[in-house]
Amino acid sequence: THTYTTPGSGTETVPLGASQVVMTVDGAGGGANSAHNGGNGGKAVKTLAIGAADWGATLSYYVGYGAAGVSGNTTTAGNGDASTLTGTLTTGSISMSGNGGGGASTTAGAAGTATGGDTNTTGGGAVGGAASGDPGVLGTAGFHGTVQVAYT
């Protein structure tokens, strides 16, 4: 299992001998303000059977940044970034996205959606920031996204 949690892009190579891959992308959380939480990112999960023709294939990923928190009860915080995984295997193209959670404003941030998985869960990804409860104190940042690739 390879789990990527540092924001930014990279590649993943399918190892020799793998017969199945389970891929998970979690969008980053939205930032909070003083009164409202940021939205959680979306989560996509996909399972594929793979074989010798896929060994050595490269998948590209991007881990999304969590959004910063802001002060003030109605100040709009940033949205979390999407986390993505793309590539082509013999069973088809992979194009997965866990979209980032929404930033807080006059209400809590919206939950991020997800696409490209066998299962796509709105709000099932990285946690959004938490409200501080004090208009002069920043809400917390949303958590960064995650990309995980597990082989058997």
Coordinates of N, CA, C and O in Angstrom, one line a residue:
T1 N 0.8 -1.2 0.0 CA 0.0 0.0 0.0 C 0.9 1.2 0.0 O 1.8 1.4 0.8
H2 N 0.6 2.1 -0.9 CA 1.3 3.4 -1.0 C 0.3 4.5 -0.7 O -0.7 4.6 -1.4
T3 N 0.6 5.3 0.3 CA -0.3 6.4 0.7 C 0.5 7.7 0.6 O 1.6 7.9 1.2
Y4 N -0.1 8.6 -0.2 CA 0.5 9.9 -0.4 C -0.3 11.0 0.3 O -1.5 11.2 0.1
T5 N 0.3 11.8 1.2 CA -0.3 12.8 2.0 C 0.3 14.2 1.8 O -0.3 15.1 2.3
T6 N 1.4 14.3 1.2 CA 2.1 15.6 1.0 C 1.5 16.2 -0.2 O 1.5 15.6 -1.3
P7 N 0.9 17.4 -0.1 CA 0.3 18.1 -1.3 C 1.3 18.2 -2.5 O 2.5 18.5 -2.3
G8 N 0.8 18.0 -3.7 CA 1.6 18.1 -4.9 C 1.4 16.9 -5.7 O 0.5 16.0 -5.4
S9 N 2.1 16.8 -6.8 CA 1.9 15.8 -7.8 C 3.1 14.8 -7.8 O 4.1 15.0 -7.2
G10 N 2.8 13.6 -8.4 CA 3.8 12.5 -8.4 C 3.2 11.4 -9.3 O 2.2 11.5 -9.9
T11 N 4.0 10.3 -9.4 CA 3.6 9.1 -10.1 C 3.8 7.9 -9.3 O 4.5 7.8 -8.3
E12 N 3.0 6.9 -9.7 CA 2.9 5.6 -9.0 C 3.1 4.5 -10.1 O 2.4 4.6 -11.1
T13 N 4.0 3.6 -9.9 CA 4.3 2.5 -10.9 C 3.7 1.2 -10.4 O 3.9 0.8 -9.2
V14 N 2.9 0.6 -11.2 CA 2.3 -0.7 -10.9 C 3.4 -1.7 -10.8 O 4.2 -1.9 -11.7
P15 N 3.5 -2.4 -9.6 CA 4.6 -3.4 -9.4 C 4.4 -4.7 -10.1 O 3.3 -5.1 -10.4
L16 N 5.5 -5.4 -10.3 CA 5.5 -6.8 -10.9 C 4.7 -7.7 -9.9 O 4.8 -7.6 -8.7
G17 N 3.9 -8.6 -10.5 CA 3.1 -9.5 -9.8 C 1.8 -9.1 -9.2 O 1.1 -9.9 -8.7
A18 N 1.5 -7.8 -9.4 CA 0.2 -7.4 -8.9 C -1.0 -7.9 -9.7 O -0.9 -8.0 -10.9
S19 N -2.1 -8.3 -9.0 CA -3.2 -8.9 -9.7 C -4.5 -8.0 -9.5 O -5.5 -8.2 -10.1
Q20 N -4.4 -7.1 -8.5 CA -5.6 -6.2 -8.2 C -5.0 -4.9 -7.6 O -4.0 -4.9 -6.9
V21 N -5.7 -3.8 -7.9 CA -5.4 -2.5 -7.4 C -6.6 -1.9 -6.8 O -7.7 -1.9 -7.4
V22 N -6.5 -1.4 -5.6 CA -7.6 -0.6 -5.0 C -7.1 0.8 -4.8 O -6.1 1.1 -4.2
M23 N -7.8 1.8 -5.5 CA -7.3 3.2 -5.5 C -8.3 4.0 -4.7 O -9.5 3.9 -4.9
T24 N -7.8 4.9 -3.9 CA -8.6 5.8 -3.1 C -8.1 7.3 -3.2 O -6.9 7.5 -3.1
V25 N -9.0 8.2 -3.5 CA -8.6 9.6 -3.5 C -9.5 10.4 -2.6 O -10.8 10.2 -2.6
D26 N -9.0 11.2 -1.7 CA -9.7 12.0 -0.7 C -9.4 13.5 -1.0 O -8.2 13.9 -1.0
G27 N -10.4 14.2 -1.3 CA -10.3 15.7 -1.5 C -9.9 16.4 -0.2 O -10.2 15.9 0.9
A28 N -9.2 17.5 -0.3 CA -8.8 18.2 0.9 C -10.0 19.0 1.5 O -11.0 19.3 0.8
G29 N -9.9 19.3 2.8 CA -10.9 20.0 3.5 C -10.9 21.5 3.3 O -9.8 22.1 3.1
G30 N -12.1 22.1 3.3 CA -12.2 23.5 3.2 C -11.8 24.2 4.5 O -11.9 23.6 5.6
G31 N -11.4 25.5 4.5 CA -11.1 26.2 5.6 C -12.3 26.7 6.4 O -13.4 26.8 5.9
A32 N -12.1 26.9 7.7 CA -13.1 27.4 8.6 C -13.0 28.9 8.9 O -11.9 29.4 8.8
N33 N -14.0 29.5 9.3 CA -13.9 30.8 9.9 C -14.2 30.7 11.4 O -14.2 29.6 11.9
S34 N -14.4 31.8 12.0 CA -14.6 31.8 13.5 C -15.9 31.1 13.9 O -15.9 30.5 15.0
A35 N -16.9 31.2 13.1 CA -18.2 30.6 13.5 C -18.6 29.3 12.8 O -19.5 28.6 13.3
H36 N -18.0 29.0 11.7 CA -18.5 27.9 10.9 C -17.3 27.0 10.4 O -16.3 27.4 10.1
N37 N -17.6 25.7 10.4 CA -16.6 24.7 9.9 C -16.5 24.7 8.4 O -17.5 25.0 7.7
G38 N -15.3 24.3 7.9 CA -15.1 24.0 6.5 C -15.7 22.7 6.1 O -15.9 21.8 7.0
G39 N -16.0 22.5 4.9 CA -16.6 21.3 4.4 C -15.5 20.2 4.2 O -14.4 20.5 3.9
N40 N -15.9 18.9 4.4 CA -15.0 17.8 4.2 C -14.9 17.6 2.7 O -15.8 17.8 1.9
G41 N -13.7 17.0 2.3 CA -13.5 16.7 0.9 C -14.3 15.5 0.4 O -14.8 14.7 1.3
G42 N -14.4 15.2 -0.9 CA -15.1 14.1 -1.4 C -14.1 12.9 -1.5 O -12.9 13.0 -1.4
K43 N -14.7 11.7 -1.6 CA -13.9 10.4 -1.6 C -14.4 9.5 -2.7 O -15.5 9.2 -2.8
A44 N -13.4 9.1 -3.5 CA -13.7 8.1 -4.6 C -12.8 6.9 -4.4 O -11.6 7.0 -4.0
V45 N -13.4 5.7 -4.5 CA -12.7 4.4 -4.4 C -13.0 3.5 -5.6 O -14.2 3.4 -6.0
K46 N -11.9 2.9 -6.2 CA -12.1 2.1 -7.3 C -11.2 0.9 -7.2 O -10.1 1.0 -6.8
T47 N -11.7 -0.3 -7.6 CA -11.0 -1.6 -7.6 C -10.9 -2.1 -9.0 O -12.0 -2.2 -9.7
L48 N -9.7 -2.5 -9.5 CA -9.6 -3.1 -10.8 C -8.7 -4.3 -10.7 O -7.7 -4.4 -10.0
A49 N -9.1 -5.4 -11.5 CA -8.2 -6.5 -11.7 C -7.1 -6.1 -12.7 O -7.4 -5.4 -13.7
I50 N -5.9 -6.5 -12.4 CA -4.8 -6.1 -13.3 C -3.9 -7.4 -13.6 O -4.1 -8.4 -12.9
G51 N -3.1 -7.3 -14.6 CA -2.3 -8.4 -15.0 C -0.9 -8.0 -15.5 O -0.5 -6.8 -15.4
A52 N -0.2 -9.0 -16.0 CA 1.2 -8.7 -16.5 C 1.3 -7.5 -17.4 O 2.3 -6.8 -17.4
A53 N 0.3 -7.3 -18.3 CA 0.4 -6.2 -19.2 C 0.4 -4.8 -18.5 O 0.8 -3.8 -19.1
D54 N -0.1 -4.8 -17.3 CA -0.1 -3.6 -16.5 C 1.1 -3.3 -15.7 O 1.3 -2.2 -15.2
W55 N 1.9 -4.3 -15.4 CA 3.1 -4.2 -14.6 C 4.0 -3.2 -15.2 O 4.3 -3.2 -16.4
G56 N 4.4 -2.2 -14.5 CA 5.3 -1.1 -15.0 C 4.6 0.1 -15.5 O 5.2 1.1 -15.8
A57 N 3.2 0.0 -15.6 CA 2.4 1.1 -16.0 C 2.5 2.2 -15.0 O 2.7 2.0 -13.8
T58 N 2.4 3.5 -15.4 CA 2.5 4.6 -14.5 C 1.1 5.3 -14.3 O 0.4 5.6 -15.3
L59 N 0.8 5.6 -13.1 CA -0.4 6.4 -12.8 C 0.1 7.7 -12.2 O 1.1 7.8 -11.6
S60 N -0.6 8.8 -12.6 CA -0.3 10.1 -12.1 C -1.3 10.6 -11.0 O -2.5 10.3 -11.2
Y61 N -0.7 11.2 -10.0 CA -1.6 11.6 -8.9 C -1.3 13.1 -8.5 O -0.3 13.6 -8.8
Y62 N -2.3 13.7 -7.9 CA -2.2 15.0 -7.3 C -2.9 14.9 -5.9 O -4.0 14.5 -5.8
V63 N -2.2 15.3 -4.9 CA -2.7 15.4 -3.5 C -3.1 16.9 -3.3 O -2.2 17.8 -3.3
G64 N -4.4 17.1 -2.9 CA -4.8 18.5 -2.8 C -4.4 19.1 -1.4 O -4.3 18.5 -0.4
Y65 N -4.3 20.5 -1.5 CA -4.0 21.2 -0.3 C -5.2 21.6 0.5 O -6.2 21.9 -0.1
G66 N -5.2 21.5 1.8 CA -6.3 21.9 2.7 C -6.3 23.4 2.7 O -5.2 24.1 2.6
A67 N -7.4 24.0 2.8 CA -7.5 25.5 2.7 C -7.3 26.1 4.1 O -7.6 25.5 5.1
A68 N -6.7 27.3 4.1 CA -6.4 28.0 5.4 C -7.7 28.5 6.1 O -8.7 28.8 5.4
G69 N -7.6 28.6 7.4 CA -8.7 29.2 8.1 C -8.6 30.7 8.2 O -7.6 31.2 7.9
V70 N -9.8 31.3 8.5 CA -9.8 32.8 8.5 C -10.5 33.2 9.8 O -11.2 32.4 10.4
S71 N -10.4 34.5 10.2 CA -11.1 35.0 11.3 C -12.4 35.7 10.9 O -12.5 36.1 9.7
G72 N -13.3 36.0 11.8 CA -14.5 36.7 11.5 C -15.6 35.6 11.3 O -15.4 34.5 10.8
N73 N -16.8 36.0 11.8 CA -18.0 35.1 11.7 C -18.6 34.9 10.3 O -19.2 33.9 10.1
T74 N -18.4 35.8 9.4 CA -18.9 35.7 8.1 C -17.9 35.8 7.0 O -18.2 35.8 5.8
T75 N -16.6 35.8 7.3 CA -15.6 35.9 6.3 C -15.5 34.6 5.6 O -15.6 33.5 6.2
T76 N -15.3 34.6 4.3 CA -15.3 33.4 3.5 C -13.9 32.8 3.5 O -12.9 33.5 3.1
A77 N -13.8 31.6 3.8 CA -12.5 30.8 3.8 C -12.4 30.1 2.4 O -13.4 30.0 1.7
G78 N -11.2 29.7 2.1 CA -10.9 29.0 0.9 C -11.5 27.6 0.8 O -11.7 27.0 1.8
N79 N -11.6 27.2 -0.4 CA -12.0 25.8 -0.7 C -10.8 24.9 -0.7 O -9.7 25.3 -1.1
G80 N -11.0 23.6 -0.3 CA -9.9 22.6 -0.4 C -9.7 22.2 -1.8 O -10.6 22.3 -2.6
D81 N -8.5 21.8 -2.1 CA -8.1 21.3 -3.5 C -8.7 19.9 -3.7 O -8.7 19.1 -2.8
A82 N -8.9 19.6 -5.0 CA -9.2 18.2 -5.4 C -7.9 17.4 -5.3 O -6.8 17.9 -5.5
S83 N -8.1 16.1 -5.0 CA -7.0 15.1 -5.1 C -7.4 14.2 -6.3 O -8.6 13.9 -6.4
T84 N -6.5 13.9 -7.2 CA -6.8 13.1 -8.4 C -5.9 12.0 -8.6 O -4.7 12.0 -8.1
L85 N -6.3 11.0 -9.4 CA -5.5 9.9 -9.9 C -5.9 9.6 -11.3 O -7.1 9.4 -11.6
T86 N -5.0 9.5 -12.2 CA -5.3 9.3 -13.6 C -4.3 8.3 -14.2 O -3.1 8.1 -13.7
G87 N -4.7 7.6 -15.3 CA -3.8 6.7 -16.0 C -4.6 5.7 -16.8 O -5.8 5.8 -16.9
T88 N -3.8 4.8 -17.5 CA -4.5 3.9 -18.4 C -3.9 2.5 -18.1 O -2.7 2.3 -18.1
L89 N -4.8 1.6 -17.8 CA -4.4 0.1 -17.6 C -5.2 -0.7 -18.7 O -6.0 -0.1 -19.4
T90 N -4.9 -1.9 -18.8 CA -5.5 -2.7 -19.8 C -7.0 -2.8 -19.7 O -7.8 -3.0 -20.6
T91 N -7.5 -2.6 -18.4 CA -9.0 -2.7 -18.2 C -9.6 -1.3 -18.4 O -10.8 -1.2 -18.3
G92 N -8.9 -0.3 -18.8 CA -9.4 1.0 -19.2 C -8.7 2.2 -18.5 O -7.7 2.0 -17.8
S93 N -9.3 3.3 -18.8 CA -8.8 4.6 -18.3 C -9.2 4.8 -16.8 O -10.3 4.4 -16.4
I94 N -8.3 5.4 -16.1 CA -8.6 5.8 -14.7 C -8.6 7.3 -14.7 O -7.7 8.0 -15.1
S95 N -9.7 7.9 -14.2 CA -9.8 9.3 -14.0 C -10.7 9.6 -12.7 O -11.9 9.7 -12.8
M96 N -10.0 9.6 -11.6 CA -10.7 9.7 -10.3 C -10.4 11.1 -9.7 O -9.3 11.6 -9.8
S97 N -11.4 11.7 -9.0 CA -11.3 12.9 -8.4 C -12.1 13.0 -7.1 O -13.3 12.6 -7.1
G98 N -11.4 13.3 -6.0 CA -12.1 13.6 -4.7 C -12.0 15.2 -4.6 O -10.9 15.7 -4.4
N99 N -13.1 15.8 -4.9 CA -13.1 17.3 -4.9 C -13.0 17.9 -3.5 O -13.4 17.2 -2.5
G100 N -12.4 19.0 -3.4 CA -12.2 19.7 -2.1 C -13.5 20.2 -1.5 O -14.5 20.5 -2.1
G101 N -13.5 20.2 -0.1 CA -14.6 20.8 0.6 C -14.7 22.3 0.5 O -13.7 22.9 0.2
G102 N -15.9 22.8 0.6 CA -16.1 24.2 0.5 C -15.6 25.0 1.8 O -15.6 24.5 2.9
G103 N -15.2 26.2 1.5 CA -14.8 27.1 2.7 C -16.0 27.6 3.4 O -17.1 27.9 2.8
A104 N -15.9 27.8 4.7 CA -17.0 28.4 5.5 C -17.2 29.9 5.0 O -16.3 30.6 4.6
S105 N -18.4 30.4 5.2 CA -18.8 31.8 5.0 C -19.8 32.1 6.0 O -19.6 32.1 7.2
T106 N -21.0 32.4 5.6 CA -22.1 32.7 6.5 C -22.7 31.4 7.0 O -23.6 31.4 7.9
T107 N -22.3 30.3 6.5 CA -22.7 28.9 6.9 C -21.5 28.0 6.8 O -20.4 28.4 6.3
A108 N -21.6 26.8 7.2 CA -20.5 25.8 7.1 C -20.3 25.6 5.6 O -21.1 25.7 4.7
G109 N -19.0 25.2 5.3 CA -18.6 24.9 3.9 C -19.3 23.7 3.4 O -19.6 22.7 4.2
A110 N -19.6 23.6 2.1 CA -20.3 22.5 1.5 C -19.3 21.3 1.4 O -18.1 21.5 1.3
A111 N -19.8 20.1 1.5 CA -19.0 18.9 1.4 C -18.6 18.7 -0.1 O -19.4 19.0 -1.0
G112 N -17.4 18.3 -0.3 CA -16.9 18.0 -1.7 C -17.5 16.8 -2.3 O -17.8 15.8 -1.5
T113 N -17.6 16.7 -3.6 CA -18.2 15.6 -4.3 C -17.0 14.7 -4.8 O -15.8 15.1 -4.6
A114 N -17.3 13.6 -5.4 CA -16.2 12.8 -6.0 C -16.7 12.1 -7.3 O -17.9 11.9 -7.5
T115 N -15.8 11.8 -8.2 CA -16.1 11.2 -9.4 C -15.1 10.1 -9.8 O -13.9 10.2 -9.3
G116 N -15.5 9.2 -10.7 CA -14.5 8.2 -11.2 C -14.3 7.0 -10.4 O -13.6 6.1 -10.9
G117 N -14.9 6.8 -9.3 CA -14.8 5.6 -8.5 C -15.9 4.6 -8.7 O -16.9 5.0 -9.3
D118 N -15.7 3.4 -8.2 CA -16.9 2.5 -8.1 C -17.8 3.0 -7.0 O -19.0 2.8 -7.1
T119 N -17.2 3.6 -6.0 CA -18.0 4.3 -4.9 C -17.5 5.7 -4.8 O -16.3 6.0 -4.8
N120 N -18.4 6.7 -4.9 CA -18.1 8.1 -4.8 C -18.9 8.7 -3.6 O -20.1 8.6 -3.6
T121 N -18.2 9.2 -2.6 CA -18.9 9.7 -1.4 C -18.7 11.2 -1.2 O -17.6 11.7 -1.0
T122 N -19.8 11.9 -1.2 CA -19.8 13.3 -0.9 C -19.4 13.5 0.6 O -20.1 12.9 1.4
G123 N -18.4 14.3 0.8 CA -18.0 14.6 2.2 C -17.3 13.5 2.9 O -17.0 13.5 4.1
G124 N -16.8 12.4 2.2 CA -16.2 11.3 2.8 C -14.7 11.4 2.9 O -14.0 10.5 3.4
G125 N -14.1 12.5 2.4 CA -12.7 12.7 2.3 C -12.1 13.4 3.5 O -12.6 13.2 4.7
A126 N -11.0 14.2 3.3 CA -10.3 14.9 4.4 C -11.3 15.8 5.1 O -12.2 16.4 4.5
V127 N -11.0 16.0 6.4 CA -11.8 16.8 7.3 C -11.6 18.3 7.0 O -10.5 18.8 6.9
G128 N -12.7 19.0 7.0 CA -12.6 20.5 6.9 C -12.2 21.1 8.2 O -12.2 20.5 9.3
G129 N -11.8 22.4 8.1 CA -11.3 23.1 9.3 C -12.5 23.3 10.3 O -13.6 23.2 10.0
A130 N -12.1 23.5 11.6 CA -13.0 23.7 12.7 C -13.1 25.2 13.1 O -12.1 25.9 13.1
A131 N -14.3 25.6 13.4 CA -14.6 27.0 13.8 C -13.9 27.2 15.2 O -13.8 26.3 16.0
S132 N -13.4 28.5 15.4 CA -12.7 28.8 16.6 C -13.7 29.2 17.7 O -13.4 29.1 18.9
G133 N -14.9 29.7 17.4 CA -15.8 30.2 18.4 C -15.6 31.6 18.8 O -16.4 32.1 19.6
D134 N -14.6 32.3 18.4 CA -14.2 33.6 18.8 C -14.0 34.4 17.5 O -13.1 34.1 16.7
P135 N -14.7 35.5 17.2 CA -14.6 36.3 16.0 C -13.2 36.8 15.7 O -12.8 37.0 14.6
G136 N -12.4 37.0 16.8 CA -11.0 37.5 16.6 C -10.0 36.4 16.4 O -8.8 36.7 16.2
V137 N -10.4 35.1 16.4 CA -9.5 34.0 16.3 C -9.8 33.2 15.0 O -10.9 32.9 14.7
L138 N -8.7 32.9 14.3 CA -8.8 32.1 13.1 C -9.5 30.8 13.3 O -9.2 30.1 14.3
G139 N -10.3 30.4 12.4 CA -10.8 29.0 12.3 C -9.6 28.1 11.8 O -8.6 28.7 11.3
T140 N -9.6 26.9 12.0 CA -8.5 26.0 11.6 C -8.5 25.7 10.1 O -9.5 25.9 9.4
A141 N -7.4 25.3 9.6 CA -7.3 24.9 8.2 C -7.9 23.6 7.9 O -7.9 22.7 8.9
G142 N -8.3 23.3 6.7 CA -8.8 22.0 6.4 C -7.6 21.0 6.2 O -6.5 21.5 5.9
F143 N -7.8 19.8 6.4 CA -6.7 18.8 6.3 C -6.4 18.6 4.8 O -7.3 18.7 3.9
H144 N -5.1 18.3 4.5 CA -4.7 18.0 3.1 C -5.4 16.7 2.7 O -5.8 15.9 3.5
G145 N -5.5 16.6 1.4 CA -6.1 15.4 0.8 C -5.2 14.2 0.9 O -4.0 14.3 1.4
T146 N -5.6 13.1 0.4 CA -4.8 11.8 0.4 C -5.1 11.0 -0.9 O -6.2 11.0 -1.4
V147 N -4.0 10.4 -1.4 CA -4.2 9.4 -2.5 C -3.5 8.1 -2.0 O -2.4 8.1 -1.5
Q148 N -4.3 7.0 -2.2 CA -3.8 5.7 -1.7 C -4.0 4.7 -2.8 O -5.0 4.6 -3.4
V149 N -2.9 3.9 -3.0 CA -2.9 2.8 -4.0 C -2.5 1.5 -3.4 O -1.3 1.5 -2.9
A150 N -3.3 0.5 -3.3 CA -3.0 -0.7 -2.7 C -3.1 -1.9 -3.7 O -4.1 -2.0 -4.4
Y151 N -2.0 -2.7 -3.7 CA -1.9 -3.8 -4.6 C -2.0 -5.1 -3.9 O -1.5 -5.3 -2.8
T152 N -2.6 -6.2 -4.6 CA -2.5 -7.5 -4.1 C -2.1 -8.4 -5.2 O -2.1 -8.0 -6.4

